[in-house]
mmCIF file of C-alpha atoms in Angstrom:
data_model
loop_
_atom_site.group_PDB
_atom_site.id
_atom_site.type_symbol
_atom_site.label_atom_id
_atom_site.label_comp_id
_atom_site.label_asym_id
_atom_site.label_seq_id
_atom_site.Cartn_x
_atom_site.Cartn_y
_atom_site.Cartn_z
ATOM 1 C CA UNK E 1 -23.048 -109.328 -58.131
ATOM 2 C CA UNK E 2 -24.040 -108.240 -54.326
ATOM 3 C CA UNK E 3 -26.697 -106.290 -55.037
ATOM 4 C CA UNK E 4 -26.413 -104.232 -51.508
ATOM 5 C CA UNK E 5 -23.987 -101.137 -52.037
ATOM 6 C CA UNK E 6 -25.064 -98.971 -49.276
ATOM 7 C CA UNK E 7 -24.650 -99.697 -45.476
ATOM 8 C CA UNK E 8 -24.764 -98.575 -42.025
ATOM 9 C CA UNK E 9 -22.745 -100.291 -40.043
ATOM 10 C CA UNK E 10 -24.117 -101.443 -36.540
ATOM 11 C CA UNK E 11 -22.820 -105.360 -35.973
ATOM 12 C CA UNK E 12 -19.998 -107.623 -36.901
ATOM 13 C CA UNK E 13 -21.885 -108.919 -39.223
ATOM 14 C CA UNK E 14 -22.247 -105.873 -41.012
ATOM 15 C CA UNK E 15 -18.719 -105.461 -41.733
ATOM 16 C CA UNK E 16 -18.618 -109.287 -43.360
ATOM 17 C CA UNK E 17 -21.350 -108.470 -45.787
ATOM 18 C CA UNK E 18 -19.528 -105.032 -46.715
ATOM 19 C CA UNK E 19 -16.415 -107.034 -47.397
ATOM 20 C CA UNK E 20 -18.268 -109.133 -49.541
ATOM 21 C CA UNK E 21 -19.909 -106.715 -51.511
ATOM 22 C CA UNK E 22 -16.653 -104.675 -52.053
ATOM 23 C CA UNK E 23 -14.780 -107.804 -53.170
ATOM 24 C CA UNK E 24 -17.949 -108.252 -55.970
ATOM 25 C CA UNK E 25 -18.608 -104.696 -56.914
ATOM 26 C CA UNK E 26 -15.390 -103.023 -56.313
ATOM 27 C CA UNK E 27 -17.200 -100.080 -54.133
ATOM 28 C CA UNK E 28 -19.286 -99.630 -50.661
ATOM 29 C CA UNK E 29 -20.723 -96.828 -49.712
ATOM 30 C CA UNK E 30 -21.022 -96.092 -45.582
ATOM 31 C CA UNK E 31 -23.578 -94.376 -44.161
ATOM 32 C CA UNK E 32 -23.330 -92.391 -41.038
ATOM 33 C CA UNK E 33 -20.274 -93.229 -40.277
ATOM 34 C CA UNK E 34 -18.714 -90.620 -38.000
ATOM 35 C CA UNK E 35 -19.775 -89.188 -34.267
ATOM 36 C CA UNK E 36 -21.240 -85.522 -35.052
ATOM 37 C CA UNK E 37 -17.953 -83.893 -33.040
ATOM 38 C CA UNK E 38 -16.095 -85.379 -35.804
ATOM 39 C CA UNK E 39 -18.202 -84.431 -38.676
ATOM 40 C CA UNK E 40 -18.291 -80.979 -37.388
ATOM 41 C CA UNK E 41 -14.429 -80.651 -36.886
ATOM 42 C CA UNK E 42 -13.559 -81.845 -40.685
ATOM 43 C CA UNK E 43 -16.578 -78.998 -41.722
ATOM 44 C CA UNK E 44 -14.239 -76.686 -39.911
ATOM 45 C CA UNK E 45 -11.433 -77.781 -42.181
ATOM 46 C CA UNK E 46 -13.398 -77.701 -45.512
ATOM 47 C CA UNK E 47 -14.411 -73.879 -44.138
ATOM 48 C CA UNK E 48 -10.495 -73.376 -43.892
ATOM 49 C CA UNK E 49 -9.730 -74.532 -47.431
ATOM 50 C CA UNK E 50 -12.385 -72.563 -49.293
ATOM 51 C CA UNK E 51 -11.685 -69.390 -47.702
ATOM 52 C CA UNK E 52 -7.652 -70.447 -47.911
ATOM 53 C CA UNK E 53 -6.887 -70.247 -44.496
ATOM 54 C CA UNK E 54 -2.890 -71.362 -44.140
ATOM 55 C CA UNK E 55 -2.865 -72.227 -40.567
ATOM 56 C CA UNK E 56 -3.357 -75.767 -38.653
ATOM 57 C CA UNK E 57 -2.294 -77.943 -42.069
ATOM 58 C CA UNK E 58 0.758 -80.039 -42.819
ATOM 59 C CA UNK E 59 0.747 -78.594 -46.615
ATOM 60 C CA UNK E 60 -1.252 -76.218 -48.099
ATOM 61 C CA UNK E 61 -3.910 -74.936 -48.639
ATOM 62 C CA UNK E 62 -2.942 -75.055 -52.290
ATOM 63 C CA UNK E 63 -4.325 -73.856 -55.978
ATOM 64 C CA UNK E 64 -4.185 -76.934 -58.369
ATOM 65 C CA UNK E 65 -6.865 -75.750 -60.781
ATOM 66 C CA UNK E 66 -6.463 -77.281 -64.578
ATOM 67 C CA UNK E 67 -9.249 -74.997 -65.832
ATOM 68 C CA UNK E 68 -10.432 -72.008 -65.497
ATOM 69 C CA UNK E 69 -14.142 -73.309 -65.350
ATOM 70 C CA UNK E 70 -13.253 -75.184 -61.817
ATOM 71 C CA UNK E 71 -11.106 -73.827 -58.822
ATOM 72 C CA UNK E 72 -9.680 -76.770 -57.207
ATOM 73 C CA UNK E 73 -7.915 -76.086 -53.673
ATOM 74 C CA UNK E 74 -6.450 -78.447 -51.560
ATOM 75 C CA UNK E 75 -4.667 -79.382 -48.143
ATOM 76 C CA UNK E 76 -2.750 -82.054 -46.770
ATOM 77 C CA UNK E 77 -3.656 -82.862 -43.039
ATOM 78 C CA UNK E 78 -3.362 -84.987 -39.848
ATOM 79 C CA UNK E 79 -4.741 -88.303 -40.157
ATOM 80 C CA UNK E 80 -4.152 -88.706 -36.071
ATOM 81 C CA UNK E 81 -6.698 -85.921 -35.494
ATOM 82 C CA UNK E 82 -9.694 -87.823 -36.916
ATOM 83 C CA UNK E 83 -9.423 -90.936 -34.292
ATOM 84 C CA UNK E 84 -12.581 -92.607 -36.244
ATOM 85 C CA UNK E 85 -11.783 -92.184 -39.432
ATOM 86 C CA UNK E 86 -8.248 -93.346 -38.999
ATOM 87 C CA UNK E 87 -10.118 -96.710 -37.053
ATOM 88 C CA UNK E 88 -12.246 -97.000 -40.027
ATOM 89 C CA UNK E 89 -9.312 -96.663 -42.506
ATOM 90 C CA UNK E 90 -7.000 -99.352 -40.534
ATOM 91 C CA UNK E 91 -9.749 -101.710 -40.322
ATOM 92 C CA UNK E 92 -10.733 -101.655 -43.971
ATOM 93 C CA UNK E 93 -6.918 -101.731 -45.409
ATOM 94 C CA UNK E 94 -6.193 -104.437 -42.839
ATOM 95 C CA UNK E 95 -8.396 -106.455 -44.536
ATOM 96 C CA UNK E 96 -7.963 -106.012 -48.318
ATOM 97 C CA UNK E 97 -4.126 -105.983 -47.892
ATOM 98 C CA UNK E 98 -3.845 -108.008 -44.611
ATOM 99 C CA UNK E 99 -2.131 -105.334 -42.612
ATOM 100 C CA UNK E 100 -2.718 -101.541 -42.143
ATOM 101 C CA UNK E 101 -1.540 -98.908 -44.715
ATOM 102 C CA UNK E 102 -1.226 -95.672 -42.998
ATOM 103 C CA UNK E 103 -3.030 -93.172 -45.254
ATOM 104 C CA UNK E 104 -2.500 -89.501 -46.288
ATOM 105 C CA UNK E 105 -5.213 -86.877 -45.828
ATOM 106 C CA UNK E 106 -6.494 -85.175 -48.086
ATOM 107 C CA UNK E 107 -9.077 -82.006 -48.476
ATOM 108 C CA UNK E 108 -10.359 -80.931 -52.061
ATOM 109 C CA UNK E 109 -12.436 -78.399 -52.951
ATOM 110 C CA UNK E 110 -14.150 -78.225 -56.104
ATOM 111 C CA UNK E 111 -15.632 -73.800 -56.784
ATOM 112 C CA UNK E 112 -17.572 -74.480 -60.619
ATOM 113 C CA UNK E 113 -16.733 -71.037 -62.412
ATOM 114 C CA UNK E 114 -18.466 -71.907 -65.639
ATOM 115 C CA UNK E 115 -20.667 -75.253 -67.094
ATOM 116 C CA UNK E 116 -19.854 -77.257 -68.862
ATOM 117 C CA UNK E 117 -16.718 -78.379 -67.341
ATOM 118 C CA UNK E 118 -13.653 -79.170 -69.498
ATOM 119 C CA UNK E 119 -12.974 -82.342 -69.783
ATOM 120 C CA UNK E 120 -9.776 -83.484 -67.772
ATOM 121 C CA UNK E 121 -7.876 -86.951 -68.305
ATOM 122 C CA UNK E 122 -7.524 -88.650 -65.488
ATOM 123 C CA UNK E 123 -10.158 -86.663 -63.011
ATOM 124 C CA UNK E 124 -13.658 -86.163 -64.310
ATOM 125 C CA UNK E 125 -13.983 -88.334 -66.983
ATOM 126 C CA UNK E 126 -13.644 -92.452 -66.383
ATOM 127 C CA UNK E 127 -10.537 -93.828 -66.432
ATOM 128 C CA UNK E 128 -8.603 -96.806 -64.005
ATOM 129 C CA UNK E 129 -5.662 -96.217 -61.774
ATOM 130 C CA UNK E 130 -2.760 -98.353 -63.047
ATOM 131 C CA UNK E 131 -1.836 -100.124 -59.715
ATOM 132 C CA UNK E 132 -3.633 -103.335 -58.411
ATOM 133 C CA UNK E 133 -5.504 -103.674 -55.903
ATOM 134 C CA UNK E 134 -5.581 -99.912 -55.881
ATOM 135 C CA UNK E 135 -8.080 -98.863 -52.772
ATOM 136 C CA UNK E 136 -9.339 -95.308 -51.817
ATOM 137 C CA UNK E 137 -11.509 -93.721 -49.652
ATOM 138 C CA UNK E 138 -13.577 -90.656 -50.116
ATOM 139 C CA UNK E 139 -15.410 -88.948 -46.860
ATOM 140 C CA UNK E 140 -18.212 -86.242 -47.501
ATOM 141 C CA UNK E 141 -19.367 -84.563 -44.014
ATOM 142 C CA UNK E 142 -22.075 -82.953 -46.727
ATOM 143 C CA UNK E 143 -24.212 -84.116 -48.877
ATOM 144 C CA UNK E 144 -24.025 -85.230 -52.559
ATOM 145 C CA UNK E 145 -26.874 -85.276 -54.797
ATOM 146 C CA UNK E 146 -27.017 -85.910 -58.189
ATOM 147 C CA UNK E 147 -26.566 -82.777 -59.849
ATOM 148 C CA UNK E 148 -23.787 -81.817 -57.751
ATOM 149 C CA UNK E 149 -21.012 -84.515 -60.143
ATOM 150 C CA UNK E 150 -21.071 -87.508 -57.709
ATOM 151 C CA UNK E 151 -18.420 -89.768 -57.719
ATOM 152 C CA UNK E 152 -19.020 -92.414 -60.667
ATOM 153 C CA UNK E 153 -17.945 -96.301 -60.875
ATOM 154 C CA UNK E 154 -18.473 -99.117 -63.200
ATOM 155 C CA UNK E 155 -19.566 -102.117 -60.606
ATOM 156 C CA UNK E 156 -17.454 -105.153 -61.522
ATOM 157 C CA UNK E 157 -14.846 -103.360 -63.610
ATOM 158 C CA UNK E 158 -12.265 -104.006 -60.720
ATOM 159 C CA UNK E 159 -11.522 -107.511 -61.553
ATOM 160 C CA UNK E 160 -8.594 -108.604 -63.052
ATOM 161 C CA UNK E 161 -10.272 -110.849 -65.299
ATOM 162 C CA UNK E 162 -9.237 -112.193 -69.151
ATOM 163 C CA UNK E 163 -11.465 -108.911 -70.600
ATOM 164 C CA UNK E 164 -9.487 -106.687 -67.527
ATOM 165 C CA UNK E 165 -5.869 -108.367 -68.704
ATOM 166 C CA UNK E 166 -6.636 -108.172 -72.459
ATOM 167 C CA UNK E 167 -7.351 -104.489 -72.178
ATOM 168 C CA UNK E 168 -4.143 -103.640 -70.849
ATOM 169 C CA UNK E 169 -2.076 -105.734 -73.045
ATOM 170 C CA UNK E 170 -3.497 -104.467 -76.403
ATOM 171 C CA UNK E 171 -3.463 -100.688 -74.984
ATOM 172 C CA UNK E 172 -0.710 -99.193 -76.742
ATOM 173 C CA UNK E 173 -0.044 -96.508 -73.809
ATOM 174 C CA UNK E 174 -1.834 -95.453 -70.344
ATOM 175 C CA UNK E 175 -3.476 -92.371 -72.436
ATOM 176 C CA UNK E 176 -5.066 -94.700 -74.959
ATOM 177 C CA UNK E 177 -6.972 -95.601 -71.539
ATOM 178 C CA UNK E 178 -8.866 -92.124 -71.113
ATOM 179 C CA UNK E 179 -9.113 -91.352 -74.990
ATOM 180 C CA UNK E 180 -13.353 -91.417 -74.778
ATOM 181 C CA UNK E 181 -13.721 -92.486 -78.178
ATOM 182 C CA UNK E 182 -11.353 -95.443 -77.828
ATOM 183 C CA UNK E 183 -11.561 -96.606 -74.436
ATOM 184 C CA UNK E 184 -15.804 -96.285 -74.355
ATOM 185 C CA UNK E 185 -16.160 -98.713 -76.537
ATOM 186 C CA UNK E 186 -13.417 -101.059 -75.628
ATOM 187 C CA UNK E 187 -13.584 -101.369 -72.476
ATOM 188 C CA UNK E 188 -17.426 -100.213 -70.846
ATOM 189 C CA UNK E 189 -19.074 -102.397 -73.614
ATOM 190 C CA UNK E 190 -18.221 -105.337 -71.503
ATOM 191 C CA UNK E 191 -20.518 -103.422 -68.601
ATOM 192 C CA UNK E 192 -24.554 -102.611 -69.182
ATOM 193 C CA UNK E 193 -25.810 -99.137 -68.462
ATOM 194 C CA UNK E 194 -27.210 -100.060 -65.442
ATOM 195 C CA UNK E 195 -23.551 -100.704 -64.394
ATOM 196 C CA UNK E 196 -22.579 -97.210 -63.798
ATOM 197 C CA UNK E 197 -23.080 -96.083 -60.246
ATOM 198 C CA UNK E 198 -23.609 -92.346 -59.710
ATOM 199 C CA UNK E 199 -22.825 -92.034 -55.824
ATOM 200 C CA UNK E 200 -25.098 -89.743 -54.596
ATOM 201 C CA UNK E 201 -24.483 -90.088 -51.076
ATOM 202 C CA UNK E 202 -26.209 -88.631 -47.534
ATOM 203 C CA UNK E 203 -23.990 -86.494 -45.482
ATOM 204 C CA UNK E 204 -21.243 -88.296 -43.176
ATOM 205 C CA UNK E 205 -20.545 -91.081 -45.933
ATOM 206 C CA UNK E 206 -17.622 -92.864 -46.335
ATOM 207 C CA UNK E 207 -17.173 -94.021 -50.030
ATOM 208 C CA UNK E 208 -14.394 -97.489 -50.318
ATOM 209 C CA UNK E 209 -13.948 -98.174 -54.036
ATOM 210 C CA UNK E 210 -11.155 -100.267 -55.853
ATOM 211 C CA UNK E 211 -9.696 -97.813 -58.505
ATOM 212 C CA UNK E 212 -8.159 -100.073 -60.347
ATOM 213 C CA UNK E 213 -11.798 -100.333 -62.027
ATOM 214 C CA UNK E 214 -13.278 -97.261 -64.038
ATOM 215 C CA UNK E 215 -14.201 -94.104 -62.053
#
């Protein structure tokens, strides 16, 4: 495996070791990625969504909580109005599919209401999107520290290898694939502990991760 995860990106060169680590470990996390007129205008937007402001989105802002214990709220927005973001976006895509996919935009935010959470298939416990190569990209203009539920991934579980392909062929149904008792020890005993990346991440990070592979 690449060993490097994190980066900031300053020279070509950066970007060809990135690539290579996402390719290996199915996830890269960027540092400091956006100019601070940028950060501040998406904290503007995540200000908008938690106090359910309807103006200045293309959908929403919206109520999809599953549980009482978390609020979820989110809004569908302008790609065009985040010029770096978008650059960042095209360049990546172009890359793992060889030509630009032009993304949606989406805010989400997460209000706790009790601990501990319910458990929710599909969201906050691991499971792996069905398409492949199945690429998406998280931004945080805040920080994320440990206890605050960081993102999780299973470095490696990306690859559509003989242990990836069996899997899916002796799964009698997509829910067998988020049924904890099941899928735990089919699937992640394939992976060591130390395989299971908690993405804490610094404020202004861009998180790239294969989904395909258990998040």
């Amino acid at each position: 495996k690449n060993s490097k995860i994190f980066f900031e990106i300053k020279t070509e060169n950066d970007w060809k070791h990135l690539f290579s680590s996402l390719k290996e470990n199915g996830i890269v996390i960027i540092n400091d990625i956006l100019p601070g007129s940028e950060v501040e205008e998406i904290k503007k937007q995540f200000s908008k969504i938690e106090n359910e402001n309807q103006s200045d989105w293309i959908d929403g802002p919206k109520d999809l909580s599953k549980t009482s214990k978390v609020k979820l709220t989110w809004a569908k927005d302008d790609i065009n109005k985040y010029k770096n973001l978008l650059k960042y976006s095209d360049l990546i895509t172009n890359e793992v599919y060889g030509s630009k996919v032009e993304p949606s935009i989406e805010f989400y935010n997460h209000e706790v209401k009790d601990l501990p959470e319910s458990v929710i298939v599909g969201e906050n416990s691991l499971h792996m999107d069905r398409f492949i190569p199945n690429l998406k990209m998280y931004y945080s203009p805040y920080e994320i520290p440990e206890w605050s539920a960081p993102f999780q991934y299973v470095i490696g579980s990306h690859k559509i290898d003989r242990r990836f392909v069996s899997h899916w062929i002796n799964s009698k149904n997509f829910q067998n694939l988020n049924d904890e008792k099941n899928f735990s020890l089919e699937f992640l005993k394939n992976f060591n502990e130390t395989d299971i990346l908690k993405t804490s991440i610094k404020a202004n990070s861009l998180v790239a991760a294969f989904t395909n592979g258990l998040h």
